[in-house]
Short mmCIF file of C-alpha atoms in Angstrom, two decimals:
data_model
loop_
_atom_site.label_atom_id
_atom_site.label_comp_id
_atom_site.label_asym_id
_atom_site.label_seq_id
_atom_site.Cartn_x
_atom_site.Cartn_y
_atom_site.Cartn_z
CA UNK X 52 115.03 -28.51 63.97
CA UNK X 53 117.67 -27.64 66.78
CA UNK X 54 119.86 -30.38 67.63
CA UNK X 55 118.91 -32.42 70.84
CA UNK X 56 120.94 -31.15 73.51
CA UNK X 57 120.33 -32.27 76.97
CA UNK X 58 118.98 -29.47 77.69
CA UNK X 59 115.99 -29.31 74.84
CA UNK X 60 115.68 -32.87 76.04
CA UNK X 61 114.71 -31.48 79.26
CA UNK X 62 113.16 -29.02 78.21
CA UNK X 63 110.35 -31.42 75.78
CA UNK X 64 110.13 -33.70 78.45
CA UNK X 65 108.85 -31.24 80.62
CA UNK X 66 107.14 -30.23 77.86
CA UNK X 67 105.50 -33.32 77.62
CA UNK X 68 104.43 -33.42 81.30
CA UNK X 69 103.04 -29.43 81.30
CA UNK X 70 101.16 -30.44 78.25
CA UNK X 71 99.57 -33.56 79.08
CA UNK X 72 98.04 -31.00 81.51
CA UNK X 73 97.14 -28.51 79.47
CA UNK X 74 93.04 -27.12 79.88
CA UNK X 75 90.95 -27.74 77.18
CA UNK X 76 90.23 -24.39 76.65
CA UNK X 77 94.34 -24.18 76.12
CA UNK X 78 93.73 -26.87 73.43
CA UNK X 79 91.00 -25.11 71.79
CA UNK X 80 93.16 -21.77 71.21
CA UNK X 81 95.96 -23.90 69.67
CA UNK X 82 92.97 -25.24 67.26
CA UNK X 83 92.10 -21.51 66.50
CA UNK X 84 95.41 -20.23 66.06
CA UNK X 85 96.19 -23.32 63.75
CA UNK X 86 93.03 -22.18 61.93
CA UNK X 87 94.83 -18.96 61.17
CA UNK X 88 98.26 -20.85 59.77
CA UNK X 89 100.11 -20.72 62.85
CA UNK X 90 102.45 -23.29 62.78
CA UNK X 91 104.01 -23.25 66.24
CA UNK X 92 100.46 -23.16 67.86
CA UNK X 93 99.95 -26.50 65.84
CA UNK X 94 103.58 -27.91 66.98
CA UNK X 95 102.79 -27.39 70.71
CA UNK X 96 99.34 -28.88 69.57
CA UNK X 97 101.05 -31.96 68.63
CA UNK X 98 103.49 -31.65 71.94
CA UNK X 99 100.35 -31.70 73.86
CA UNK X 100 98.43 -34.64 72.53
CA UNK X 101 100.44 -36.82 70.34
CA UNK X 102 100.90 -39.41 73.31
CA UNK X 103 97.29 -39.85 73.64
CA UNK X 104 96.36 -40.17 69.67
CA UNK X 105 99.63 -42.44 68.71
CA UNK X 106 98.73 -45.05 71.39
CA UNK X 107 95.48 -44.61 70.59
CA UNK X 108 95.96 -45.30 66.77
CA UNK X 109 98.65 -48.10 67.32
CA UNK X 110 96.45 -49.50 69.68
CA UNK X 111 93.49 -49.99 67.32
CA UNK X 112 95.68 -50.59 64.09
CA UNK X 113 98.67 -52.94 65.54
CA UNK X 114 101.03 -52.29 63.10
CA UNK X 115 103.79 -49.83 64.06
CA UNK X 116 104.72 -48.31 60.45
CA UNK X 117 100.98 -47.74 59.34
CA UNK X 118 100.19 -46.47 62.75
CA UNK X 119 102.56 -43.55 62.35
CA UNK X 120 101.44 -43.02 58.73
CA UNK X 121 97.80 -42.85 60.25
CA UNK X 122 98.69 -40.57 63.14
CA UNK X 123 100.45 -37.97 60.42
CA UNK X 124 97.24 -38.48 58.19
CA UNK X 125 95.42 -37.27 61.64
CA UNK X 126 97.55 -34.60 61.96
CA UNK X 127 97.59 -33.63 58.30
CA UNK X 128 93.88 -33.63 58.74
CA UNK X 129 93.22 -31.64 62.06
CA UNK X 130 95.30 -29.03 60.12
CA UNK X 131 93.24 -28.60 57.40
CA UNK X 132 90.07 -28.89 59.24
CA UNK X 133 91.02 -27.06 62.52
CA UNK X 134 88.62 -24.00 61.22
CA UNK X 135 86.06 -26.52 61.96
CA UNK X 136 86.08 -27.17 65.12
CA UNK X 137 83.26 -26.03 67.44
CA UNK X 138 84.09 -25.99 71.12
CA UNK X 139 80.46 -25.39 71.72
CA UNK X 140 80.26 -29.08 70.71
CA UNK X 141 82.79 -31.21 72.84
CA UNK X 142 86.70 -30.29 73.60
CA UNK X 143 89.42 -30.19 71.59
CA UNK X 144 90.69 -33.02 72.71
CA UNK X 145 87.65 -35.14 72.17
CA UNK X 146 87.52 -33.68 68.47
CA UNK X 147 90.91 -34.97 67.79
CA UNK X 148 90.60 -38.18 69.53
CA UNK X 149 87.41 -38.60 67.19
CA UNK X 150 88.68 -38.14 63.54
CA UNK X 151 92.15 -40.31 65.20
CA UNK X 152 89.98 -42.95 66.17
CA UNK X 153 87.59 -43.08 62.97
CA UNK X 154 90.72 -42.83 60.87
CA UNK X 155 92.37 -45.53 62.52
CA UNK X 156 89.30 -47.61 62.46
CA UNK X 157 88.58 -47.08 58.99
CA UNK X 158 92.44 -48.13 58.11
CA UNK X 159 92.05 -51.74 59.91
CA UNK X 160 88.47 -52.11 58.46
CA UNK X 161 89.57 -51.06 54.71
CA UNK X 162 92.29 -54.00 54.88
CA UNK X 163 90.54 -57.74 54.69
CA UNK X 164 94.05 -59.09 55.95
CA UNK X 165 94.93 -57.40 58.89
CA UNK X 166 91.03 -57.69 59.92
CA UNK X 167 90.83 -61.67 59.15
CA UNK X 168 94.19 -61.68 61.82
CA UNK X 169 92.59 -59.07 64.13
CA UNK X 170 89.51 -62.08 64.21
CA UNK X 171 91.93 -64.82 64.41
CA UNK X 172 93.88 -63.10 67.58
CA UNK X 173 91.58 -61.12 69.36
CA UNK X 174 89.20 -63.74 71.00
CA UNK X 175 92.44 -64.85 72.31
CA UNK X 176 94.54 -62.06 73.04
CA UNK X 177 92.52 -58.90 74.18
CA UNK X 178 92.25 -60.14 77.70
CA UNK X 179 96.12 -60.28 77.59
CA UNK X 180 96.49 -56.83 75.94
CA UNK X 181 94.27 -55.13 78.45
CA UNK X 182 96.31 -57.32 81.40
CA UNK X 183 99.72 -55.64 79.37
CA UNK X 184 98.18 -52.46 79.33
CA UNK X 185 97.10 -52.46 83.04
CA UNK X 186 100.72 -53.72 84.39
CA UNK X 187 102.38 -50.77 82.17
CA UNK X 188 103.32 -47.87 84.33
CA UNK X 189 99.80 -45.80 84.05
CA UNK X 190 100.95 -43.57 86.40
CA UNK X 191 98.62 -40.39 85.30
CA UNK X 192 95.76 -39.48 87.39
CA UNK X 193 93.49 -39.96 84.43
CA UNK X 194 94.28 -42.97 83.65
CA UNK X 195 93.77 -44.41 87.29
CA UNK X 196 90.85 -42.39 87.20
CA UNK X 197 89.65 -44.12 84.32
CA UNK X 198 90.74 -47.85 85.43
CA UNK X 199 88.43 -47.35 88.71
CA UNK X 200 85.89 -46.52 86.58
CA UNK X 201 86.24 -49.47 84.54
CA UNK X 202 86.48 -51.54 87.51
CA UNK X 203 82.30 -50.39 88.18
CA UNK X 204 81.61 -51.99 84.50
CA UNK X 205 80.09 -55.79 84.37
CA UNK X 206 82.47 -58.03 82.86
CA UNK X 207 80.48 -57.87 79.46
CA UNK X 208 79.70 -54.27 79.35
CA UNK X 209 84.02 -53.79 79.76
CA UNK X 210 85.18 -56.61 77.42
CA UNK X 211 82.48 -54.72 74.60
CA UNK X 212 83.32 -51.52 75.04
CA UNK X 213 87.34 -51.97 74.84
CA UNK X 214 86.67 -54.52 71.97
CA UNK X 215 84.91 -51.93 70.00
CA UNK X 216 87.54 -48.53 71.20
CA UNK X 217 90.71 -50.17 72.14
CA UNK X 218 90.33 -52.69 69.67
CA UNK X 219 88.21 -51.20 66.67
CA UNK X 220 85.79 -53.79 66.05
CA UNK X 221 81.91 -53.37 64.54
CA UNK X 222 79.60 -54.28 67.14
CA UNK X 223 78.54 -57.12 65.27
CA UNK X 224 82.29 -58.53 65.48
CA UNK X 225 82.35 -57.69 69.10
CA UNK X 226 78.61 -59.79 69.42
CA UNK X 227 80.54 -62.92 67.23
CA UNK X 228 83.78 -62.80 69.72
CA UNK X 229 82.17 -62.24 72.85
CA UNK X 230 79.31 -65.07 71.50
CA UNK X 231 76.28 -62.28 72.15
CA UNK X 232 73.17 -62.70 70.54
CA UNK X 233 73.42 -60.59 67.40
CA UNK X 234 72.12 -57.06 68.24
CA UNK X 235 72.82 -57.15 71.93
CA UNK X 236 76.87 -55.45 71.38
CA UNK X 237 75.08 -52.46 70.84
CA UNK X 238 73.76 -52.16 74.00
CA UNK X 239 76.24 -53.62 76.15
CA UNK X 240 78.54 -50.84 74.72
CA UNK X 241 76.05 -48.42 75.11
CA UNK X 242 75.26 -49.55 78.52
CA UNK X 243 78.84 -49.44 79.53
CA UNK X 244 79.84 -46.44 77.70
CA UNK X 245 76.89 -44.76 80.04
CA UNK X 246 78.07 -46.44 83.26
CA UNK X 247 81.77 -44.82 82.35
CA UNK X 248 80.12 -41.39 81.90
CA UNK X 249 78.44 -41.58 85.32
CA UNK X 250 80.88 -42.67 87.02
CA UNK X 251 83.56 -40.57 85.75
CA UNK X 252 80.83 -37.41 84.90
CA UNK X 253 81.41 -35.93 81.35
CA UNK X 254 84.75 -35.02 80.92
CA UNK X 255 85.81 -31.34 80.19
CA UNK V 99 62.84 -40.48 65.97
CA UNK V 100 63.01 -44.32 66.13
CA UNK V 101 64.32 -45.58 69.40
CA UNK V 102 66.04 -48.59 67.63
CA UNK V 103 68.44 -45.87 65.83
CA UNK V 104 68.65 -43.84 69.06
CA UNK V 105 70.08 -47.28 71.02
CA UNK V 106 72.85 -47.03 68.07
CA UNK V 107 74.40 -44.18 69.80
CA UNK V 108 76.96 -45.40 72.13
CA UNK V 109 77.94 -47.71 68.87
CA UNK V 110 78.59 -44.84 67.10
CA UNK V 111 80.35 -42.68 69.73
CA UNK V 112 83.09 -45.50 69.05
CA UNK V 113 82.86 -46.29 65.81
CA UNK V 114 81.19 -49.80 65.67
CA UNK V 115 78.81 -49.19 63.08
CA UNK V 116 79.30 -50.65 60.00
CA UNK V 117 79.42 -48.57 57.06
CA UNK V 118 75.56 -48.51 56.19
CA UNK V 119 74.63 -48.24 59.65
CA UNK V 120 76.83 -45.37 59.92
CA UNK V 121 75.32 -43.34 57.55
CA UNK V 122 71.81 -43.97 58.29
CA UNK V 123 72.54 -43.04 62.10
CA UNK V 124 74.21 -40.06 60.55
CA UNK V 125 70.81 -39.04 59.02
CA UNK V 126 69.17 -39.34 61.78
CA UNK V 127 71.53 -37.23 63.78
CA UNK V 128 70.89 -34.58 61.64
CA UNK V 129 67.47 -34.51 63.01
CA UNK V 130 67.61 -35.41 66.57
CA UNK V 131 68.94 -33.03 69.19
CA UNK V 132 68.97 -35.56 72.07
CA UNK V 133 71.05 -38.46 70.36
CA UNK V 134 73.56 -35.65 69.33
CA UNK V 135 73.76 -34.30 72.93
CA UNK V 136 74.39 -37.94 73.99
CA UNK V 137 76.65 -38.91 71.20
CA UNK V 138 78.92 -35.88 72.06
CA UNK V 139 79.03 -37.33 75.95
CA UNK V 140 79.72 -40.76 74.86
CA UNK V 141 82.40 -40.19 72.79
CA UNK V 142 84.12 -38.01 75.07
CA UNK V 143 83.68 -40.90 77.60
CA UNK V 144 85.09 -43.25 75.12
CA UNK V 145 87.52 -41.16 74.39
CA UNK V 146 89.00 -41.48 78.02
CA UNK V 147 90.13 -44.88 77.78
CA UNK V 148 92.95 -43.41 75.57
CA UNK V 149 94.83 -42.51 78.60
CA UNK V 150 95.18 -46.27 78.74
CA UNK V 151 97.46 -46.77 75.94
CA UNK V 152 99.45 -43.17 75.57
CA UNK V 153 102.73 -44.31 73.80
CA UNK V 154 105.06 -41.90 72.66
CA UNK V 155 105.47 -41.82 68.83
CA UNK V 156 108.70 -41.65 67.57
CA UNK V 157 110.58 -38.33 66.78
CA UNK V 158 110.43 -38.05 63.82
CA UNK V 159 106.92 -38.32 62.92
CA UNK V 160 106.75 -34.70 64.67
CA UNK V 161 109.30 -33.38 61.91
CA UNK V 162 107.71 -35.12 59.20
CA UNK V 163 103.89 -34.04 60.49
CA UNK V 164 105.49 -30.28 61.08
CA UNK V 165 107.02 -30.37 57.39
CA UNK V 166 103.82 -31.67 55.73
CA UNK V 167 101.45 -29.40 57.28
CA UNK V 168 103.70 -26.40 56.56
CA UNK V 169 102.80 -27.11 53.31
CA UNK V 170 99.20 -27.42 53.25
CA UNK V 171 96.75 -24.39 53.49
CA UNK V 172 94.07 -24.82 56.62
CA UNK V 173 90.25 -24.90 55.25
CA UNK V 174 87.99 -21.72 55.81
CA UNK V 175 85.55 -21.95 58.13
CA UNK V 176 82.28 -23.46 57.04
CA UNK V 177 80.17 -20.21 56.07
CA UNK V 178 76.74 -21.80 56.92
CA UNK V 179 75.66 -23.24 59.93
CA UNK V 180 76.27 -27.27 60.04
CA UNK V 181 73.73 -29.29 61.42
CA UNK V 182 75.88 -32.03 61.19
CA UNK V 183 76.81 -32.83 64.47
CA UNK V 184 79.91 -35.89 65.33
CA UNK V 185 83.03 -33.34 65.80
CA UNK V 186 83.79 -33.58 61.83
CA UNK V 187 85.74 -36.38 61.10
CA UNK V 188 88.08 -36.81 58.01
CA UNK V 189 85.61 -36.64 55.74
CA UNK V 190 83.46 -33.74 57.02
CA UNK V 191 84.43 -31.40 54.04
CA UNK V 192 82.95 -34.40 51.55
CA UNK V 193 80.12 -34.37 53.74
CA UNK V 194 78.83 -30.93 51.63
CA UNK V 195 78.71 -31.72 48.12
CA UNK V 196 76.87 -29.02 47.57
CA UNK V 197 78.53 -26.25 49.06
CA UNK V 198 81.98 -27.09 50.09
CA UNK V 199 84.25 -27.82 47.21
CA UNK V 200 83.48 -24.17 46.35
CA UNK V 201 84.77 -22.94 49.83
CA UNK V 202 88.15 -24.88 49.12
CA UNK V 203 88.85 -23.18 45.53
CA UNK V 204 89.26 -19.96 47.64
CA UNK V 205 92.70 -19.85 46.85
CA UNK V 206 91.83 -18.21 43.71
CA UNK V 207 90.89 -15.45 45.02
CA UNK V 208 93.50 -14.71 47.48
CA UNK V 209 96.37 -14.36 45.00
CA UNK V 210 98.87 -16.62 45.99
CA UNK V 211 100.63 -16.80 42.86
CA UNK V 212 100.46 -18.63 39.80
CA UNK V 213 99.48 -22.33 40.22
CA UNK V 214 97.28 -21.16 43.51
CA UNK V 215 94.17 -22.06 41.77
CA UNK V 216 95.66 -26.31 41.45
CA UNK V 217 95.78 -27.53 45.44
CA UNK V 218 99.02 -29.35 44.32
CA UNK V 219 97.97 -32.87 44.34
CA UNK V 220 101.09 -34.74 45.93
CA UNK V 221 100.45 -33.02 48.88
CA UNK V 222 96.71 -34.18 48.88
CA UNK V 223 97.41 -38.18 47.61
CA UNK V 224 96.88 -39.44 51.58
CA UNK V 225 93.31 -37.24 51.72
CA UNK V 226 92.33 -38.99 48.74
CA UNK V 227 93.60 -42.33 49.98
CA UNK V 228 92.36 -41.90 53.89
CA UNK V 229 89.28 -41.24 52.11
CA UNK V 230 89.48 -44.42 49.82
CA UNK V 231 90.21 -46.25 52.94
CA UNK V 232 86.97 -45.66 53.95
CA UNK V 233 84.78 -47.08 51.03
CA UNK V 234 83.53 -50.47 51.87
CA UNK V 235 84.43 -53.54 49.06
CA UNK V 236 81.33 -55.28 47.99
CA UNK V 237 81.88 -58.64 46.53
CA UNK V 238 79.68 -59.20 43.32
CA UNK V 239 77.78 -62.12 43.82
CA UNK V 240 74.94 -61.87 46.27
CA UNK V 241 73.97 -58.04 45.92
CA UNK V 242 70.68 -57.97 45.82
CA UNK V 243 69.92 -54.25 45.47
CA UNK V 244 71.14 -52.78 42.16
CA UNK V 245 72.66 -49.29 42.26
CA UNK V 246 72.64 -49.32 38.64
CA UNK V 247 69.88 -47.85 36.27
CA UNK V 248 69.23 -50.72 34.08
CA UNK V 249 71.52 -53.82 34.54
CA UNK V 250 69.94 -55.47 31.45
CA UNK V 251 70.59 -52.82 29.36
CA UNK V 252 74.01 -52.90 26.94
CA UNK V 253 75.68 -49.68 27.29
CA UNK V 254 79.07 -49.29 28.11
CA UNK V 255 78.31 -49.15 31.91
CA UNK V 256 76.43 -51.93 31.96
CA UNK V 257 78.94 -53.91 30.32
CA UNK V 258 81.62 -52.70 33.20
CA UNK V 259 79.10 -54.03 35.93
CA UNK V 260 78.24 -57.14 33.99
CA UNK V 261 82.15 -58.48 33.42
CA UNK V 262 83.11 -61.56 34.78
CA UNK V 263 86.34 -59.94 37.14
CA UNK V 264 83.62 -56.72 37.89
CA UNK V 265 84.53 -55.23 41.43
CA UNK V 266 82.38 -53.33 42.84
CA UNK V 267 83.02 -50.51 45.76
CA UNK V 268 80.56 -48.53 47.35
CA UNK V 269 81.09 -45.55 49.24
CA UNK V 270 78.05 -43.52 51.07
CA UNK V 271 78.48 -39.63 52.82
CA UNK V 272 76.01 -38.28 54.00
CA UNK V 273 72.79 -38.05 51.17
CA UNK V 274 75.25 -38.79 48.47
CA UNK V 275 75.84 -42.70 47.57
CA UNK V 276 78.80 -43.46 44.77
CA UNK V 277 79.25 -46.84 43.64
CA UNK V 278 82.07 -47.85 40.93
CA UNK V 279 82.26 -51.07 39.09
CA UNK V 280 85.36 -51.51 37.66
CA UNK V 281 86.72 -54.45 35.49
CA UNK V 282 90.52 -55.16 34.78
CA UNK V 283 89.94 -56.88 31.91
CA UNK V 284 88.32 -54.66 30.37
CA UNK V 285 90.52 -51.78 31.57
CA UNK V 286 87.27 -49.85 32.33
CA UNK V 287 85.44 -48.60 35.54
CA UNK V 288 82.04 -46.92 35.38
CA UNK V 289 80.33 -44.65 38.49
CA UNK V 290 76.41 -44.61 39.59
CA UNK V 291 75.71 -41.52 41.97
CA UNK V 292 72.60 -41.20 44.50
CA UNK V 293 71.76 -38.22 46.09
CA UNK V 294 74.46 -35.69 44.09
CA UNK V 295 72.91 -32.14 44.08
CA UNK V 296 73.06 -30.65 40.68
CA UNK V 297 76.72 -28.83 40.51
CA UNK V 298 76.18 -25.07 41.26
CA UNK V 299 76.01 -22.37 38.27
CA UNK V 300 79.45 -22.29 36.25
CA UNK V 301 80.72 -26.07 37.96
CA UNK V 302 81.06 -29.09 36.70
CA UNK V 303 81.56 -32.61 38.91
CA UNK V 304 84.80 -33.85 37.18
CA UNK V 305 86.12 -37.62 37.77
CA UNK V 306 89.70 -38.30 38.12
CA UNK V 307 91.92 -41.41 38.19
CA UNK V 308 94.17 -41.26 40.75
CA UNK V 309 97.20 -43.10 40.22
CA UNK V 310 99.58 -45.26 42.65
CA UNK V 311 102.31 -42.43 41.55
CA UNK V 312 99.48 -39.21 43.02
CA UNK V 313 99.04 -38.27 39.86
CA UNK V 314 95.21 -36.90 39.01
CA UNK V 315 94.07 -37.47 35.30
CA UNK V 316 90.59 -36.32 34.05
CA UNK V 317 88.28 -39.13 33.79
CA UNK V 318 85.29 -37.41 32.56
CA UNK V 319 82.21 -35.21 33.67
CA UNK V 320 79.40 -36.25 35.68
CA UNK V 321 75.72 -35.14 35.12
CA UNK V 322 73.04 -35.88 38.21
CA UNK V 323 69.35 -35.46 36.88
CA UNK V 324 66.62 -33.81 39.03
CA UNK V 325 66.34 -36.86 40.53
CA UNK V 326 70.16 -36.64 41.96
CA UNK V 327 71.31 -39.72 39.81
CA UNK V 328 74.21 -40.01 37.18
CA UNK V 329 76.34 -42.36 35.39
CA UNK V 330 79.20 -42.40 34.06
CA UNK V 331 81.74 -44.82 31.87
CA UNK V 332 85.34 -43.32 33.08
CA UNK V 333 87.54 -42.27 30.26
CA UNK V 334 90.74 -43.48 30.45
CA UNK V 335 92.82 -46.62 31.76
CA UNK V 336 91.30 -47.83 34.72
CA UNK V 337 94.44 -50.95 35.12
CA UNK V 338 96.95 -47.97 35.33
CA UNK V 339 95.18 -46.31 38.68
CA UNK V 340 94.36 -46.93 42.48
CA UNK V 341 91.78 -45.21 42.99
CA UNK V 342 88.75 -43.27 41.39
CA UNK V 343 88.01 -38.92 43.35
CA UNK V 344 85.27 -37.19 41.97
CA UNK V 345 85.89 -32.74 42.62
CA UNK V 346 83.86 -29.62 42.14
CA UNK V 347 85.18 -27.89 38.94
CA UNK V 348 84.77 -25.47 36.76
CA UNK V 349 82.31 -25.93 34.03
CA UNK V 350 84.10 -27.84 31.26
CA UNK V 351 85.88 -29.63 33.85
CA UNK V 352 89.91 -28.83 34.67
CA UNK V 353 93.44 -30.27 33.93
CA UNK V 354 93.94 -31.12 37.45
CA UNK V 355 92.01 -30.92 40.44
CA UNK V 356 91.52 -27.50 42.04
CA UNK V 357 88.80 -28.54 45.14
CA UNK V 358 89.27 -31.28 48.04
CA UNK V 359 87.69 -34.10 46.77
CA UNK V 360 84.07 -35.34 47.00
CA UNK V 361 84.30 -38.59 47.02
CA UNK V 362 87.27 -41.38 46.59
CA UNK V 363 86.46 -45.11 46.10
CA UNK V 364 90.14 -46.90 45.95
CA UNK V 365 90.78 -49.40 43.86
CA UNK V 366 92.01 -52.50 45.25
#
């Protein structure tokens, strides 16, 4: 890789900013040229949603060094499996988001440690992660998009649905921390995750 | 189509199923068009709250993602039609015992040179390990369904799940359920299959222990009845690895692995 001249520096941040914009059918032909071995088509792949899938993953795993080791096992993965992708069934986007979110999930889940601290902290200290996350400069469109939808959400329906995404829990940890009636997580999240999807409409 | 599994949708859309519920929902996707449609709209939904917490990774995981996938050979496209529906997760090729360990010996046939046939394993230790990650520890006391043919019976297997340190680990995809008992004492770990279909003319299933170093060593060959059910005492040192893959291979098994694994139930 070139050296980072202030230039190329310019040049990736802009990069950055024309990607985070680029159409989902864009994102599906990087896919299908990755399919085929192309290796640049998977770089500007990366360039155009590694933002979104990093945060995601060190959001639901915490830890900084397993979160990139779980974002290049993403990666690693929507390589080899980029052939199988199916834009006839949901976007790019959501396809990646998908195996970076079960993979991260899994990871926290497969380690009894970091999920008896996840228990110990998270009663106490989602409400001030979500406050962190909503003072943070979330200056994209989406993202206010998607805060004004979460505004339409009843209290429980928005604590159980970010306890279960943002914060990778099983409903029936999100029923013990949010002291629901076993059962009922299930359908708050569904409930809320429906509310989100008519309110926002399904996204492209 | 029971409604109680169709009100496990939006649960699944963000991955707050347990393990057991997972796969059971997963059945039922198979077979129900409207919970797929709204699975696919849920998750995309869920999926927006990501633009909550974009952080930018650090530089040089692009180099080091860029250097490992230029390494790695893409799969083929599935040749059949897959009525599987979530947008495949990690695990999707393991979710087609059947059929897709044959699709990923391809290399064989594409002559890339000698050693194309062997997928070479360091580059495929964090599959089998993201796939390890998966399997669910069960404690032994309190399991009150037996995966195992005969627990009163003496065989070597039986002895595995019977010792006093036996660990058990449990891993279901799709129709196939693996369980492993393994004992450190004993040095030994044994394998119960559910739902394995019988390995295609000319293949064997082949076990493997998978070192802490990626190393693969044969650990013996599998045989499902009619009924899709096998058993299996490992060969080998179970103390010396971390995790347990089971591959597609030739009959009479092979030195390494040549197909993506089937199934991985760590160690830990």
């Amino acid at each position: 890789m070139s050296d980072m001249t202030a230039a190329s520096r310019d040049a990736a941040a802009s990069g950055e900013a024309a990607a985070a914009s680029l159409s989902a059918p864009e994102l599906a032909d990087l896919l299908r040229r990755s399919a085929r071995g192309d290796e640049a088509a998977f770089a500007a792949l990366y360039d155009a949603t590694s933002r979104r899938l990093f945060g995601l993953v060190l959001r639901v795993v915490r830890d900084h060094a397993m979160s990139e080791e779980v974002t290049q096992e993403v990666y690693l993965d929507v390589w080899r499996q980029s052939a199988r992708f199916d834009a006839s069934r949901g976007s790019a986007l959501s396809w990646l988001m998908t195996i970076a979110h079960r993979t991260a999930v899994d990871r926290v889940r497969s380690s009894e440690a970091s999920r008896r601290r996840d228990d110990a902290h998270a009663a106490a200290s989602h409400d001030v992660d979500f406050d962190a996350t909503a003072e943070a400069a979330q200056a994209t469109l989406e993202a206010q998009r998607v805060r004004r939808a979460l505004a339409t959400l009843t209290d429980a329906q928005r604590s159980a649905v970010e306890l279960a995404y943002l914060g990778g829990y099983t409903h029936t940890e999100v029923a013990r921390l949010l002291d629901l009636p076993l059962g009922t997580a299930k359908t708050r999240i569904r409930d809320g995750l429906i509310r989100l999807r008519d309110t926002m409409g399904v996204p492209a | 189509m029971s409604p109680d599994l169709h009100h496990l949708s939006g649960a699944y859309a963000v991955d707050a199923l347990d393990v057991g519920e997972r796969a059971l929902f997963e059945q039922h996707l198979a077979g129900c068009a409207d919970c797929r449609a709204e699975v696919a709209e849920l998750s995309a939904t869920a999926h927006s709250l990501s633009a909550l917490t974009e952080e930018d990774p650090p530089p040089a995981l692009r180099a080091a993602v860029l250097s490992g996938i230029s390494q790695v050979r893409p799969l083929p496209p599935l040749a059949g039609d897959d009525t599987r529906m979530p947008p495949s997760g990690m695990d999707a090729a393991s979710r087609h015992p059947g059929s897709e360990p044959t699709a990923g010996a391809a290399p064989e046939k594409e002559g890339e040179g000698p050693g194309a046939t062997v997928i070479p394993f360091r580059r495929r230790a964090s599959t089998w390990f993201a796939a390890a990650a998966a399997a669910a520890v069960i404690t032994v006391g309190g399991l009150a369904w037996s995966p195992w043919s005969d627990p009163a019976d003496t065989s070597p297997v039986a002895g595995v799940v019977a010792a006093e340190d036996a660990v058990r680990v449990s891993r279901t995809q799709g129709p196939l359920t693996a369980d492993l008992a393994y004992s450190r004492e004993l040095g030994q770990a044994a394998i119960s299959v559910a739902g394995l279909p019988p390995a295609p003319e000319g293949k064997d299933y082949q076990l493997w222990y998978v070192g802490t170093d990626e190393t693969a060593r044969p650990a013996g060959l599998l045989t499902a009845g009619n009924d899709g059910r096998g058993e299996l005492l490992l060969e080998g040192d179970a103390n010396a690895a971390a995790a347990v893959g089971m591959t597609l291979e030739p009959a009479g098994g092979s030195r390494q692995p040549t197909t993506e694994p089937i199934v991985v139930l760590s160690l830990t």
